[in-house]
PDB file of C-alpha atoms in Angstrom:
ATOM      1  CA  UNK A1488     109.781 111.494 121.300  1.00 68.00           C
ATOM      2  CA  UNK A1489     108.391 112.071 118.107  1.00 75.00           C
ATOM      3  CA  UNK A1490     104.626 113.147 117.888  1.00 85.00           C
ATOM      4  CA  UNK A1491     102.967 112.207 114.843  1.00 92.00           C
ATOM      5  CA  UNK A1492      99.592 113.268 114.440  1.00 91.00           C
ATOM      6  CA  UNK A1493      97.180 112.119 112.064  1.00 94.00           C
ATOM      7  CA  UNK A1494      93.643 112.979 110.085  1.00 94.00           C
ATOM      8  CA  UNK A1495      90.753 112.266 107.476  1.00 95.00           C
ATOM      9  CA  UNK A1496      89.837 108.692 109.133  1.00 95.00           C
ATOM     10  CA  UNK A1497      85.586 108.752 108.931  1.00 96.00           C
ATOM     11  CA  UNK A1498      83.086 106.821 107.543  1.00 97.00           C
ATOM     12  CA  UNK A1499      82.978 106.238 103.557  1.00 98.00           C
ATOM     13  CA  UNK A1500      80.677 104.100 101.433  1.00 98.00           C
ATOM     14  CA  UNK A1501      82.717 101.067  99.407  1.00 98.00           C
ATOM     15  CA  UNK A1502      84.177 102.249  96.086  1.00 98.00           C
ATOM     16  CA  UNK A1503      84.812 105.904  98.011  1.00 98.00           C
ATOM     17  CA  UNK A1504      87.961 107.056  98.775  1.00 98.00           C
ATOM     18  CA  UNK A1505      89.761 108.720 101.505  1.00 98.00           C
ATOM     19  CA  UNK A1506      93.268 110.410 102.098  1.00 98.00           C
ATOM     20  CA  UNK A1507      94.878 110.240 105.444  1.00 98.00           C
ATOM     21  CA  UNK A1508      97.348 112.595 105.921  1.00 97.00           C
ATOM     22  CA  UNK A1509     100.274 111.941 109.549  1.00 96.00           C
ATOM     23  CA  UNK A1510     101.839 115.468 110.394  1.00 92.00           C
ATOM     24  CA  UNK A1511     105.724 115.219 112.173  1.00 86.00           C
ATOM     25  CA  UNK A1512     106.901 118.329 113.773  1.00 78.00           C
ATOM     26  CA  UNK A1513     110.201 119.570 113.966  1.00 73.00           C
ATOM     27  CA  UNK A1514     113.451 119.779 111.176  1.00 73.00           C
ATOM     28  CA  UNK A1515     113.673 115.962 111.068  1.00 79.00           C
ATOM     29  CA  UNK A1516     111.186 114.526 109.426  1.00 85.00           C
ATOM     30  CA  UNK A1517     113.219 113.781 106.296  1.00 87.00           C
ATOM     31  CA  UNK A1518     115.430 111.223 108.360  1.00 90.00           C
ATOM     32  CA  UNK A1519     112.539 108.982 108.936  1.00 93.00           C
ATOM     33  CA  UNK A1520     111.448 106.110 106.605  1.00 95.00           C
ATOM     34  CA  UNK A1521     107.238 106.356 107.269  1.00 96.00           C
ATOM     35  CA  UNK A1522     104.865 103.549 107.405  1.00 97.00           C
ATOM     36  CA  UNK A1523     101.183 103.144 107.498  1.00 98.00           C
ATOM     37  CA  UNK A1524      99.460  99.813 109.765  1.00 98.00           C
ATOM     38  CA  UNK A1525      96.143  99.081 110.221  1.00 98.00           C
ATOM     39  CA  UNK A1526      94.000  96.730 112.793  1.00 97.00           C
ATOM     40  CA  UNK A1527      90.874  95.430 112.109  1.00 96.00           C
ATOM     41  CA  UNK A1528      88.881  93.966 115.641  1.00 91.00           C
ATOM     42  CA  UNK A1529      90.110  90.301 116.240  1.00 93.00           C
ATOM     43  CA  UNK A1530      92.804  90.998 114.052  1.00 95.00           C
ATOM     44  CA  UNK A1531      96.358  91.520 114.230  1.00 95.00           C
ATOM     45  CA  UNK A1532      98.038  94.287 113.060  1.00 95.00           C
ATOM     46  CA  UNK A1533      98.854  94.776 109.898  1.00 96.00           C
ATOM     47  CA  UNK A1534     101.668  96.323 107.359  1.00 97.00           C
ATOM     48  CA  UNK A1535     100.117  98.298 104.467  1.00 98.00           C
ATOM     49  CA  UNK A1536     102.432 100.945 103.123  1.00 98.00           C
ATOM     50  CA  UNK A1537     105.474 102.158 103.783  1.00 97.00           C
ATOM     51  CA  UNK A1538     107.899 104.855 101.793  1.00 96.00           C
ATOM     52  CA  UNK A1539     111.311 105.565 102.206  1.00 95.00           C
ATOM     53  CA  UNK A1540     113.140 108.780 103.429  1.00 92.00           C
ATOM     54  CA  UNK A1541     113.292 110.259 100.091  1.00 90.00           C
ATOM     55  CA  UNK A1542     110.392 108.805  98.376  1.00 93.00           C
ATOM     56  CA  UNK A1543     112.357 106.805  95.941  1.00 93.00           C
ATOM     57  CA  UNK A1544     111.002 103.584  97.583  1.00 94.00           C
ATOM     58  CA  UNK A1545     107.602 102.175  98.245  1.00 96.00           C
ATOM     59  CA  UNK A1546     106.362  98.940  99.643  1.00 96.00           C
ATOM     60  CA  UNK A1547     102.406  97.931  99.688  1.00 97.00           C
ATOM     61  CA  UNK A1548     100.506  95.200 101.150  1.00 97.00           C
ATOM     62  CA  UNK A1549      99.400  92.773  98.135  1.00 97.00           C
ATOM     63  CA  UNK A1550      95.602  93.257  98.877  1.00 97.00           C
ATOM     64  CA  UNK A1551      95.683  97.473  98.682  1.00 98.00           C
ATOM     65  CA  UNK A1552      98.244  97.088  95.777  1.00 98.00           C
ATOM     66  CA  UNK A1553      96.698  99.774  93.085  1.00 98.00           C
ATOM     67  CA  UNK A1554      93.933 100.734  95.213  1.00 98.00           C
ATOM     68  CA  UNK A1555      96.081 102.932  97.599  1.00 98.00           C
ATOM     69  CA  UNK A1556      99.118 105.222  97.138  1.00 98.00           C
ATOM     70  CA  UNK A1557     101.803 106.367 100.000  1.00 98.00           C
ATOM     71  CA  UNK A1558     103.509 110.043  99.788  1.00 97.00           C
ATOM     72  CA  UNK A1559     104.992 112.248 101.216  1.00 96.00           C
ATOM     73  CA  UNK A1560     105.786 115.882 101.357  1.00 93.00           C
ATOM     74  CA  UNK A1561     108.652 116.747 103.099  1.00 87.00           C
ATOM     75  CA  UNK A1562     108.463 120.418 103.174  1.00 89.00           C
ATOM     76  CA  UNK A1563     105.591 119.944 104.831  1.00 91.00           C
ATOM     77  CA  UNK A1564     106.643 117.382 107.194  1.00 91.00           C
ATOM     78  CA  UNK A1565     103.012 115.000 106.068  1.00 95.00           C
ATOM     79  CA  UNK A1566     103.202 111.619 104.949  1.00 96.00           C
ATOM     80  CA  UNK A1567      99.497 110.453 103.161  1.00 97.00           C
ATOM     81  CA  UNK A1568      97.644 107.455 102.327  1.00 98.00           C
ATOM     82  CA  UNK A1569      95.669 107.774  99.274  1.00 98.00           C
ATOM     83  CA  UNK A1570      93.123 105.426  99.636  1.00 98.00           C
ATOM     84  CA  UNK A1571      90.400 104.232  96.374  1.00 98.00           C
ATOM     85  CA  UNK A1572      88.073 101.808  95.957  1.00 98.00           C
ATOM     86  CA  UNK A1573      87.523 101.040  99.346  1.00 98.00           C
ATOM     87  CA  UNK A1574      85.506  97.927 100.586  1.00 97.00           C
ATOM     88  CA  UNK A1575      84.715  96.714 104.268  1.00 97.00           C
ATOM     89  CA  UNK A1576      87.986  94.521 104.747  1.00 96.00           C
ATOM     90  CA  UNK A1577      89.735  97.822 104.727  1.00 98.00           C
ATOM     91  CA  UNK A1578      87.966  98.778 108.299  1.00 98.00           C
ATOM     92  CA  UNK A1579      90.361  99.307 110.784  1.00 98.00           C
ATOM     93  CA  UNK A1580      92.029 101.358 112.723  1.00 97.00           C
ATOM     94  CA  UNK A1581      94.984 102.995 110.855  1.00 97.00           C
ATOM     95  CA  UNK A1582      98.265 103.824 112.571  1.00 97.00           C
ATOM     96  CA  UNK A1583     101.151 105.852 110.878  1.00 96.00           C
ATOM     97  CA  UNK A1584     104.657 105.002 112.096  1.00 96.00           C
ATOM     98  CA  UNK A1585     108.148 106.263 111.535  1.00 95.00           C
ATOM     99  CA  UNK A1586     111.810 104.671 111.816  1.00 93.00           C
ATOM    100  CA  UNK A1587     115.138 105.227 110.683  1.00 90.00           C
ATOM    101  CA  UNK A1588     115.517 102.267 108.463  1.00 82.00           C
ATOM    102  CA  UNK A1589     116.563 102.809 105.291  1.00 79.00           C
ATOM    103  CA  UNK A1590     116.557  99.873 103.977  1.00 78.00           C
ATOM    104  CA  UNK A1591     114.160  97.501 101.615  1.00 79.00           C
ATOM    105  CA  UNK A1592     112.146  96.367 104.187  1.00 86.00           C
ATOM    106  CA  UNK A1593     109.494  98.410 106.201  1.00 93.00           C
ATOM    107  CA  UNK A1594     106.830  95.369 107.066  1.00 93.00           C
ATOM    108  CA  UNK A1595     107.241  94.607 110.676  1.00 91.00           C
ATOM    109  CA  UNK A1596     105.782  96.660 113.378  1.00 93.00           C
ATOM    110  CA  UNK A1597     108.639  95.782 115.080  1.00 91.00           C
ATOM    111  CA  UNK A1598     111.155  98.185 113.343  1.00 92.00           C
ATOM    112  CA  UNK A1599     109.617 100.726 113.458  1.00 94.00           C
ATOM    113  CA  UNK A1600     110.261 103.748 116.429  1.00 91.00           C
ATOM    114  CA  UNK A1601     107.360 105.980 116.334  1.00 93.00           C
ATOM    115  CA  UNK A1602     103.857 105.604 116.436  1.00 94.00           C
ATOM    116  CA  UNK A1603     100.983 108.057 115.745  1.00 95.00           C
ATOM    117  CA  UNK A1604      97.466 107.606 117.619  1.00 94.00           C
ATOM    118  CA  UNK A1605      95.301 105.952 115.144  1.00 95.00           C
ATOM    119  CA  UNK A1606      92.725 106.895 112.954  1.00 96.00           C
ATOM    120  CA  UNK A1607      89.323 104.732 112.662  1.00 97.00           C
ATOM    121  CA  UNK A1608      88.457 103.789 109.379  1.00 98.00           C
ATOM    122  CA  UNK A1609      84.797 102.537 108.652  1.00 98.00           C
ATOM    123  CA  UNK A1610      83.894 101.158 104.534  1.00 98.00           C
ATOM    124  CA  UNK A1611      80.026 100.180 104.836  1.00 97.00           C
ATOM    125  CA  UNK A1612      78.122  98.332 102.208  1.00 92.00           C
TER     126      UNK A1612
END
């Protein structure tokens, strides 16, 4: 299995900004596609961003569309979410996931193989 382990969920006033950062061990990283999700409570999960193997292709929810930016640095095995102007709908839980599609389409949960833990995102007002 692949272990992806993630960091810089917390607590951030609306209009901050945040950067989550999903570490992959191992030589491989570059054959994953990389995704980020996020659930809100009562809600059901939800596609936000996802960015292809090579970081020629990215894909954003229409709501966080030039408000957050994926990456990803693949000598370093780290995907990020760059994260700005941040209100309270964008509470919830984020997840970082990885597949091998290569494809154009990264938005179902379903497709994708590997899931990191979560990170808890809270915007207060």
């Amino acid at each position: 299995q692949v272990q992806l382990v993630e960091s810089g969920g917390g607590l951030v006033q609306a209009g901050g900004s945040l950067r989550l950062s999903c570490a992959a061990p191992g030589r491989t990283f570059i054959n994953y596609a990389m995704g980020w999700f996020r659930q809100a409570p009562g809600k059901e999960r939800e596609f936000v961003a996802a960015i292809s193997r090579s970081g020629d292709y990215t894909q954003y929810l229409d709501s966080v569309k030039g408000r957050f930016t994926i990456s990803r640095a693949n000598a370093k095995n780290t995907v990020y979410l760059q994260m700005n102007s941040l209100n309270p709908e964008d509470t919830a839980v984020y997840h970082c996931a990885a597949t091998v599609y290569s494809g154009r389409y990264y938005q179902s949960p379903e497709n994708y193989d590997y899931w990191g833990q979560g990170t808890q995102i809270t915007v207060s007002s």
